[in-house]
Amino acid sequence: MSTSEPLILAFDTSAAHCAAALLSGDRVLAEALEPMGKGQAERLMPLIAEVIADGGRTLEDLDAIGVGIGPGNFTGIRISVSAARGLALALGIPAVGVSMLEARALDTPHPSLVSVDARRDHLYLQRFGPGADLGPDLVAMNAVAAWACPGLSVTGDRAEEIAAVLGATPMPCPDNPTPAIARLAAARFRDPALPRPAPLYLRAADAAPARDGGPMILPR
């Protein structure tokens, strides 16, 4: 554990990427983002090792871990949350779960509406700002008009399209969310009541048990 500015490792696999960043105080020492639709489970730990090495530090220097908890891809979220819990336990440091919606909202003027693509013409939405907080929720694209409010800015997936519907201002969104995840984790990791990271699921899993019953058991 460091003795000066807090050193935070953050990583995320909740979308079609494998991403990580190393933050010391307010300085990003190293970061990486690799687009990928699958293979995050095999790539995450090597990527973490590369980012830490690029930052000139070791795992033992870390003060805390920040991890993206979704919403997003079910399998990807489980990969990163499990890795964060395991590393935190092994190193004896806190792990902080941060939603992708919070991370994207970090530098966006409030009130802000943050969007994450949920596929099937749906979005994960959350609105931030004094007196404007709403969500997070799973929303059909044709229902976003209900999320309008005065002075709203919009960031994230399909931001320009959503802003046009709401009469709002679209804002850019960094490709790599992990520096923001690290900054939020740095502000929270000392909280003694901090819960363990847990996946943020806002929709049911795509895979569901078969509706037909099991095989009939015949008496002998």
PDB file of C-alpha atoms in Angstrom:
ATOM      1  CA  MET A   1       0.000   0.000   0.000  1.00  0.00           C
ATOM      2  CA  SER A   2       1.300   3.434  -0.892  1.00  0.00           C
ATOM      3  CA  THR A   3       2.197   6.031   1.731  1.00  0.00           C
ATOM      4  CA  SER A   4       1.524   9.198  -0.286  1.00  0.00           C
ATOM      5  CA  GLU A   5      -1.231   9.799  -2.833  1.00  0.00           C
ATOM      6  CA  PRO A   6      -3.737   6.931  -3.044  1.00  0.00           C
ATOM      7  CA  LEU A   7      -2.953   4.493  -5.847  1.00  0.00           C
ATOM      8  CA  ILE A   8      -6.087   3.099  -7.462  1.00  0.00           C
ATOM      9  CA  LEU A   9      -6.373   0.364 -10.073  1.00  0.00           C
ATOM     10  CA  ALA A  10      -9.617   0.363 -12.042  1.00  0.00           C
ATOM     11  CA  PHE A  11     -10.849  -2.055 -14.682  1.00  0.00           C
ATOM     12  CA  ASP A  12     -14.010  -2.806 -16.625  1.00  0.00           C
ATOM     13  CA  THR A  13     -15.346  -5.527 -18.931  1.00  0.00           C
ATOM     14  CA  SER A  14     -19.042  -4.630 -18.834  1.00  0.00           C
ATOM     15  CA  ALA A  15     -19.108  -3.740 -22.556  1.00  0.00           C
ATOM     16  CA  ALA A  16     -17.338  -5.069 -25.659  1.00  0.00           C
ATOM     17  CA  HIS A  17     -13.928  -4.122 -24.340  1.00  0.00           C
ATOM     18  CA  CYS A  18     -11.253  -4.902 -21.772  1.00  0.00           C
ATOM     19  CA  ALA A  19     -10.106  -1.699 -20.076  1.00  0.00           C
ATOM     20  CA  ALA A  20      -7.930  -0.669 -17.150  1.00  0.00           C
ATOM     21  CA  ALA A  21      -6.340   2.434 -15.651  1.00  0.00           C
ATOM     22  CA  LEU A  22      -3.915   3.243 -12.833  1.00  0.00           C
ATOM     23  CA  LEU A  23      -4.539   6.458 -10.906  1.00  0.00           C
ATOM     24  CA  SER A  24      -2.227   8.170  -8.402  1.00  0.00           C
ATOM     25  CA  GLY A  25      -3.931  11.112  -6.752  1.00  0.00           C
ATOM     26  CA  ASP A  26      -5.413  12.958  -9.716  1.00  0.00           C
ATOM     27  CA  ARG A  27      -2.853  11.653 -12.239  1.00  0.00           C
ATOM     28  CA  VAL A  28      -3.535   8.781 -14.629  1.00  0.00           C
ATOM     29  CA  LEU A  29      -0.233   6.888 -14.665  1.00  0.00           C
ATOM     30  CA  ALA A  30      -1.291   4.389 -17.330  1.00  0.00           C
ATOM     31  CA  GLU A  31      -4.421   3.225 -19.097  1.00  0.00           C
ATOM     32  CA  ALA A  32      -5.452   0.786 -21.807  1.00  0.00           C
ATOM     33  CA  LEU A  33      -8.594  -0.044 -23.760  1.00  0.00           C
ATOM     34  CA  GLU A  34      -8.874  -3.052 -26.056  1.00  0.00           C
ATOM     35  CA  PRO A  35     -12.138  -3.537 -27.985  1.00  0.00           C
ATOM     36  CA  MET A  36     -13.248  -7.176 -27.917  1.00  0.00           C
ATOM     37  CA  GLY A  37     -16.542  -9.018 -28.108  1.00  0.00           C
ATOM     38  CA  LYS A  38     -15.230 -12.042 -26.217  1.00  0.00           C
ATOM     39  CA  GLY A  39     -12.081 -13.216 -24.504  1.00  0.00           C
ATOM     40  CA  GLN A  40     -12.144 -10.737 -21.615  1.00  0.00           C
ATOM     41  CA  ALA A  41     -11.691 -13.512 -19.040  1.00  0.00           C
ATOM     42  CA  GLU A  42      -8.371 -14.509 -20.575  1.00  0.00           C
ATOM     43  CA  ARG A  43      -7.177 -10.978 -21.296  1.00  0.00           C
ATOM     44  CA  LEU A  44      -8.120  -9.076 -18.115  1.00  0.00           C
ATOM     45  CA  MET A  45      -5.341 -10.166 -15.764  1.00  0.00           C
ATOM     46  CA  PRO A  46      -2.526  -9.753 -18.339  1.00  0.00           C
ATOM     47  CA  LEU A  47      -3.907  -6.308 -19.204  1.00  0.00           C
ATOM     48  CA  ILE A  48      -3.954  -5.346 -15.516  1.00  0.00           C
ATOM     49  CA  ALA A  49      -0.328  -6.481 -15.167  1.00  0.00           C
ATOM     50  CA  GLU A  50       0.668  -4.440 -18.224  1.00  0.00           C
ATOM     51  CA  VAL A  51      -1.055  -1.272 -16.991  1.00  0.00           C
ATOM     52  CA  ILE A  52       0.527  -1.547 -13.538  1.00  0.00           C
ATOM     53  CA  ALA A  53       3.955  -2.138 -15.082  1.00  0.00           C
ATOM     54  CA  ASP A  54       3.482   0.788 -17.473  1.00  0.00           C
ATOM     55  CA  GLY A  55       2.704   2.958 -14.443  1.00  0.00           C
ATOM     56  CA  GLY A  56       5.913   1.864 -12.730  1.00  0.00           C
ATOM     57  CA  ARG A  57       4.145   0.257  -9.767  1.00  0.00           C
ATOM     58  CA  THR A  58       3.301  -3.192  -8.405  1.00  0.00           C
ATOM     59  CA  LEU A  59       0.118  -4.803  -7.122  1.00  0.00           C
ATOM     60  CA  GLU A  60       1.428  -4.426  -3.569  1.00  0.00           C
ATOM     61  CA  ASP A  61       1.491  -0.626  -4.014  1.00  0.00           C
ATOM     62  CA  LEU A  62      -2.272  -0.420  -4.530  1.00  0.00           C
ATOM     63  CA  ASP A  63      -4.557   1.268  -1.994  1.00  0.00           C
ATOM     64  CA  ALA A  64      -7.822   0.195  -3.596  1.00  0.00           C
ATOM     65  CA  ILE A  65      -9.468  -1.299  -6.652  1.00  0.00           C
ATOM     66  CA  GLY A  66     -12.310   0.235  -8.627  1.00  0.00           C
ATOM     67  CA  VAL A  67     -14.396  -1.990 -10.870  1.00  0.00           C
ATOM     68  CA  GLY A  68     -17.188  -1.380 -13.354  1.00  0.00           C
ATOM     69  CA  ILE A  69     -20.334  -3.182 -12.192  1.00  0.00           C
ATOM     70  CA  GLY A  70     -22.520  -2.470 -15.227  1.00  0.00           C
ATOM     71  CA  PRO A  71     -25.124  -2.214 -16.461  1.00  0.00           C
ATOM     72  CA  GLY A  72     -23.996  -4.039 -19.558  1.00  0.00           C
ATOM     73  CA  ASN A  73     -22.961  -7.516 -20.636  1.00  0.00           C
ATOM     74  CA  PHE A  74     -23.840 -10.111 -17.994  1.00  0.00           C
ATOM     75  CA  THR A  75     -20.774 -12.290 -18.522  1.00  0.00           C
ATOM     76  CA  GLY A  76     -18.414  -9.320 -18.740  1.00  0.00           C
ATOM     77  CA  ILE A  77     -19.723  -7.838 -15.502  1.00  0.00           C
ATOM     78  CA  ARG A  78     -19.251 -11.134 -13.670  1.00  0.00           C
ATOM     79  CA  ILE A  79     -15.674 -11.421 -14.961  1.00  0.00           C
ATOM     80  CA  SER A  80     -14.548  -8.038 -13.660  1.00  0.00           C
ATOM     81  CA  VAL A  81     -16.477  -8.128 -10.383  1.00  0.00           C
ATOM     82  CA  SER A  82     -15.075 -11.572  -9.558  1.00  0.00           C
ATOM     83  CA  ALA A  83     -11.561 -10.406 -10.418  1.00  0.00           C
ATOM     84  CA  ALA A  84     -11.922  -7.311  -8.231  1.00  0.00           C
ATOM     85  CA  ARG A  85     -13.152  -9.312  -5.258  1.00  0.00           C
ATOM     86  CA  GLY A  86     -10.358 -11.852  -5.638  1.00  0.00           C
ATOM     87  CA  LEU A  87      -7.604  -9.251  -5.955  1.00  0.00           C
ATOM     88  CA  ALA A  88      -8.951  -7.205  -3.064  1.00  0.00           C
ATOM     89  CA  LEU A  89      -9.048 -10.272  -0.821  1.00  0.00           C
ATOM     90  CA  ALA A  90      -5.547 -11.365  -1.811  1.00  0.00           C
ATOM     91  CA  LEU A  91      -4.064  -7.881  -1.320  1.00  0.00           C
ATOM     92  CA  GLY A  92      -6.081  -6.933   1.764  1.00  0.00           C
ATOM     93  CA  ILE A  93      -7.406  -3.707   0.220  1.00  0.00           C
ATOM     94  CA  PRO A  94     -10.907  -2.367  -0.505  1.00  0.00           C
ATOM     95  CA  ALA A  95     -12.710  -2.925  -3.803  1.00  0.00           C
ATOM     96  CA  VAL A  96     -15.226  -0.315  -4.925  1.00  0.00           C
ATOM     97  CA  GLY A  97     -18.011  -1.017  -7.391  1.00  0.00           C
ATOM     98  CA  VAL A  98     -18.829   1.861  -9.757  1.00  0.00           C
ATOM     99  CA  SER A  99     -21.630   1.851 -12.302  1.00  0.00           C
ATOM    100  CA  MET A 100     -20.906   2.734 -15.905  1.00  0.00           C
ATOM    101  CA  LEU A 101     -23.658   5.352 -15.655  1.00  0.00           C
ATOM    102  CA  GLU A 102     -21.897   7.096 -12.753  1.00  0.00           C
ATOM    103  CA  ALA A 103     -18.545   6.951 -14.513  1.00  0.00           C
ATOM    104  CA  ARG A 104     -19.905   8.527 -17.689  1.00  0.00           C
ATOM    105  CA  ALA A 105     -21.664  11.253 -15.708  1.00  0.00           C
ATOM    106  CA  LEU A 106     -18.558  12.304 -13.789  1.00  0.00           C
ATOM    107  CA  ASP A 107     -17.474  15.253 -15.951  1.00  0.00           C
ATOM    108  CA  THR A 108     -20.814  16.004 -17.594  1.00  0.00           C
ATOM    109  CA  PRO A 109     -22.608  19.263 -16.665  1.00  0.00           C
ATOM    110  CA  HIS A 110     -25.654  18.666 -14.490  1.00  0.00           C
ATOM    111  CA  PRO A 111     -28.449  17.998 -14.946  1.00  0.00           C
ATOM    112  CA  SER A 112     -27.191  15.181 -17.116  1.00  0.00           C
ATOM    113  CA  LEU A 113     -28.698  12.088 -18.672  1.00  0.00           C
ATOM    114  CA  VAL A 114     -26.356   9.149 -19.213  1.00  0.00           C
ATOM    115  CA  SER A 115     -27.096   6.338 -21.637  1.00  0.00           C
ATOM    116  CA  VAL A 116     -25.684   2.827 -22.056  1.00  0.00           C
ATOM    117  CA  ASP A 117     -26.828   0.693 -24.976  1.00  0.00           C
ATOM    118  CA  ALA A 118     -28.954  -2.235 -23.820  1.00  0.00           C
ATOM    119  CA  ARG A 119     -29.567  -3.638 -27.344  1.00  0.00           C
ATOM    120  CA  ARG A 120     -32.997  -4.444 -28.829  1.00  0.00           C
ATOM    121  CA  ASP A 121     -33.648  -0.681 -29.162  1.00  0.00           C
ATOM    122  CA  HIS A 122     -33.465  -0.242 -25.385  1.00  0.00           C
ATOM    123  CA  LEU A 123     -31.164   1.872 -23.228  1.00  0.00           C
ATOM    124  CA  TYR A 124     -29.979   1.928 -19.647  1.00  0.00           C
ATOM    125  CA  LEU A 125     -30.614   5.483 -18.456  1.00  0.00           C
ATOM    126  CA  GLN A 126     -29.828   7.476 -15.339  1.00  0.00           C
ATOM    127  CA  ARG A 127     -30.297  11.199 -14.745  1.00  0.00           C
ATOM    128  CA  PHE A 128     -28.029  13.105 -12.374  1.00  0.00           C
ATOM    129  CA  GLY A 129     -28.267  16.521 -10.750  1.00  0.00           C
ATOM    130  CA  PRO A 130     -29.836  18.340  -7.783  1.00  0.00           C
ATOM    131  CA  GLY A 131     -33.568  17.756  -7.947  1.00  0.00           C
ATOM    132  CA  ALA A 132     -33.171  15.827 -11.217  1.00  0.00           C
ATOM    133  CA  ASP A 133     -32.020  12.387 -10.063  1.00  0.00           C
ATOM    134  CA  LEU A 134     -33.874   9.564 -11.792  1.00  0.00           C
ATOM    135  CA  GLY A 135     -33.083   5.907 -12.441  1.00  0.00           C
ATOM    136  CA  PRO A 136     -31.173   3.851 -13.234  1.00  0.00           C
ATOM    137  CA  ASP A 137     -33.675   2.051 -15.417  1.00  0.00           C
ATOM    138  CA  LEU A 138     -34.091   0.074 -18.627  1.00  0.00           C
ATOM    139  CA  VAL A 139     -35.978   2.241 -21.131  1.00  0.00           C
ATOM    140  CA  ALA A 140     -37.213   1.699 -24.675  1.00  0.00           C
ATOM    141  CA  MET A 141     -35.838   4.232 -27.142  1.00  0.00           C
ATOM    142  CA  ASN A 142     -39.378   5.330 -28.004  1.00  0.00           C
ATOM    143  CA  ALA A 143     -39.964   6.209 -24.319  1.00  0.00           C
ATOM    144  CA  VAL A 144     -36.985   8.497 -23.676  1.00  0.00           C
ATOM    145  CA  ALA A 145     -39.101  11.661 -23.981  1.00  0.00           C
ATOM    146  CA  ALA A 146     -40.232  11.104 -20.383  1.00  0.00           C
ATOM    147  CA  TRP A 147     -36.656  11.777 -19.208  1.00  0.00           C
ATOM    148  CA  ALA A 148     -36.550  15.414 -20.348  1.00  0.00           C
ATOM    149  CA  CYS A 149     -35.833  18.261 -17.937  1.00  0.00           C
ATOM    150  CA  PRO A 150     -34.689  21.892 -18.333  1.00  0.00           C
ATOM    151  CA  GLY A 151     -31.019  22.475 -19.143  1.00  0.00           C
ATOM    152  CA  LEU A 152     -30.319  18.790 -19.704  1.00  0.00           C
ATOM    153  CA  SER A 153     -27.071  17.481 -21.192  1.00  0.00           C
ATOM    154  CA  VAL A 154     -26.845  13.958 -22.609  1.00  0.00           C
ATOM    155  CA  THR A 155     -23.824  11.679 -22.841  1.00  0.00           C
ATOM    156  CA  GLY A 156     -23.165   8.049 -23.662  1.00  0.00           C
ATOM    157  CA  ASP A 157     -24.519   5.751 -26.333  1.00  0.00           C
ATOM    158  CA  ARG A 158     -26.846   7.352 -28.921  1.00  0.00           C
ATOM    159  CA  ALA A 159     -26.399  10.682 -27.113  1.00  0.00           C
ATOM    160  CA  GLU A 160     -27.047  12.855 -30.174  1.00  0.00           C
ATOM    161  CA  GLU A 161     -30.197  10.920 -31.055  1.00  0.00           C
ATOM    162  CA  ILE A 162     -31.528  11.138 -27.500  1.00  0.00           C
ATOM    163  CA  ALA A 163     -30.629  14.828 -27.216  1.00  0.00           C
ATOM    164  CA  ALA A 164     -32.559  15.570 -30.409  1.00  0.00           C
ATOM    165  CA  VAL A 165     -35.670  13.936 -28.942  1.00  0.00           C
ATOM    166  CA  LEU A 166     -35.340  15.787 -25.619  1.00  0.00           C
ATOM    167  CA  GLY A 167     -34.203  19.160 -26.924  1.00  0.00           C
ATOM    168  CA  ALA A 168     -31.042  18.662 -24.856  1.00  0.00           C
ATOM    169  CA  THR A 169     -27.309  19.200 -25.438  1.00  0.00           C
ATOM    170  CA  PRO A 170     -25.209  16.172 -26.462  1.00  0.00           C
ATOM    171  CA  MET A 171     -21.837  15.874 -24.729  1.00  0.00           C
ATOM    172  CA  PRO A 172     -18.765  13.783 -25.630  1.00  0.00           C
ATOM    173  CA  CYS A 173     -18.040  10.594 -23.724  1.00  0.00           C
ATOM    174  CA  PRO A 174     -14.525   9.124 -23.268  1.00  0.00           C
ATOM    175  CA  ASP A 175     -14.028   5.715 -24.850  1.00  0.00           C
ATOM    176  CA  ASN A 176     -12.232   4.392 -21.774  1.00  0.00           C
ATOM    177  CA  PRO A 177     -14.388   4.592 -18.607  1.00  0.00           C
ATOM    178  CA  THR A 178     -11.732   3.325 -16.206  1.00  0.00           C
ATOM    179  CA  PRO A 179     -10.026   6.633 -15.327  1.00  0.00           C
ATOM    180  CA  ALA A 180     -13.438   7.892 -14.149  1.00  0.00           C
ATOM    181  CA  ILE A 181     -14.064   4.631 -12.293  1.00  0.00           C
ATOM    182  CA  ALA A 182     -10.698   5.077 -10.558  1.00  0.00           C
ATOM    183  CA  ARG A 183     -11.495   8.663  -9.568  1.00  0.00           C
ATOM    184  CA  LEU A 184     -14.836   7.648  -8.048  1.00  0.00           C
ATOM    185  CA  ALA A 185     -13.222   4.715  -6.246  1.00  0.00           C
ATOM    186  CA  ALA A 186     -10.545   7.052  -4.844  1.00  0.00           C
ATOM    187  CA  ALA A 187     -13.266   9.213  -3.309  1.00  0.00           C
ATOM    188  CA  ARG A 188     -15.038   6.247  -1.690  1.00  0.00           C
ATOM    189  CA  PHE A 189     -12.569   3.532  -0.710  1.00  0.00           C
ATOM    190  CA  ARG A 190     -12.032   4.819   2.844  1.00  0.00           C
ATOM    191  CA  ASP A 191     -15.735   4.483   3.743  1.00  0.00           C
ATOM    192  CA  PRO A 192     -15.906   1.828   6.510  1.00  0.00           C
ATOM    193  CA  ALA A 193     -19.430   0.897   5.417  1.00  0.00           C
ATOM    194  CA  LEU A 194     -18.383   0.294   1.818  1.00  0.00           C
ATOM    195  CA  PRO A 195     -20.181  -2.774   0.402  1.00  0.00           C
ATOM    196  CA  ARG A 196     -18.408  -5.360  -1.715  1.00  0.00           C
ATOM    197  CA  PRO A 197     -18.777  -4.832  -5.470  1.00  0.00           C
ATOM    198  CA  ALA A 198     -21.888  -6.488  -6.874  1.00  0.00           C
ATOM    199  CA  PRO A 199     -23.192  -6.637 -10.450  1.00  0.00           C
ATOM    200  CA  LEU A 200     -25.743  -4.013 -11.443  1.00  0.00           C
ATOM    201  CA  TYR A 201     -28.316  -5.913 -13.499  1.00  0.00           C
ATOM    202  CA  LEU A 202     -31.310  -3.957 -14.818  1.00  0.00           C
ATOM    203  CA  ARG A 203     -32.728  -6.632 -17.100  1.00  0.00           C
ATOM    204  CA  ALA A 204     -33.227 -10.371 -16.915  1.00  0.00           C
ATOM    205  CA  ALA A 205     -30.551 -12.604 -18.380  1.00  0.00           C
ATOM    206  CA  ASP A 206     -30.943 -13.538 -22.046  1.00  0.00           C
ATOM    207  CA  ALA A 207     -30.684 -17.204 -21.176  1.00  0.00           C
ATOM    208  CA  ALA A 208     -33.691 -18.563 -19.331  1.00  0.00           C
ATOM    209  CA  PRO A 209     -34.692 -22.030 -18.131  1.00  0.00           C
ATOM    210  CA  ALA A 210     -36.777 -24.084 -20.532  1.00  0.00           C
ATOM    211  CA  ARG A 211     -40.501 -23.582 -20.043  1.00  0.00           C
ATOM    212  CA  ASP A 212     -41.375 -27.246 -20.506  1.00  0.00           C
ATOM    213  CA  GLY A 213     -41.136 -29.513 -17.494  1.00  0.00           C
ATOM    214  CA  GLY A 214     -38.433 -32.046 -16.811  1.00  0.00           C
ATOM    215  CA  PRO A 215     -38.574 -35.658 -17.905  1.00  0.00           C
ATOM    216  CA  MET A 216     -41.387 -37.751 -16.455  1.00  0.00           C
ATOM    217  CA  ILE A 217     -40.222 -40.257 -13.852  1.00  0.00           C
ATOM    218  CA  LEU A 218     -42.055 -43.548 -14.357  1.00  0.00           C
ATOM    219  CA  PRO A 219     -42.628 -45.881 -11.408  1.00  0.00           C
ATOM    220  CA  ARG A 220     -40.909 -49.233 -11.534  1.00  0.00           C
TER     221      ARG A 220
END
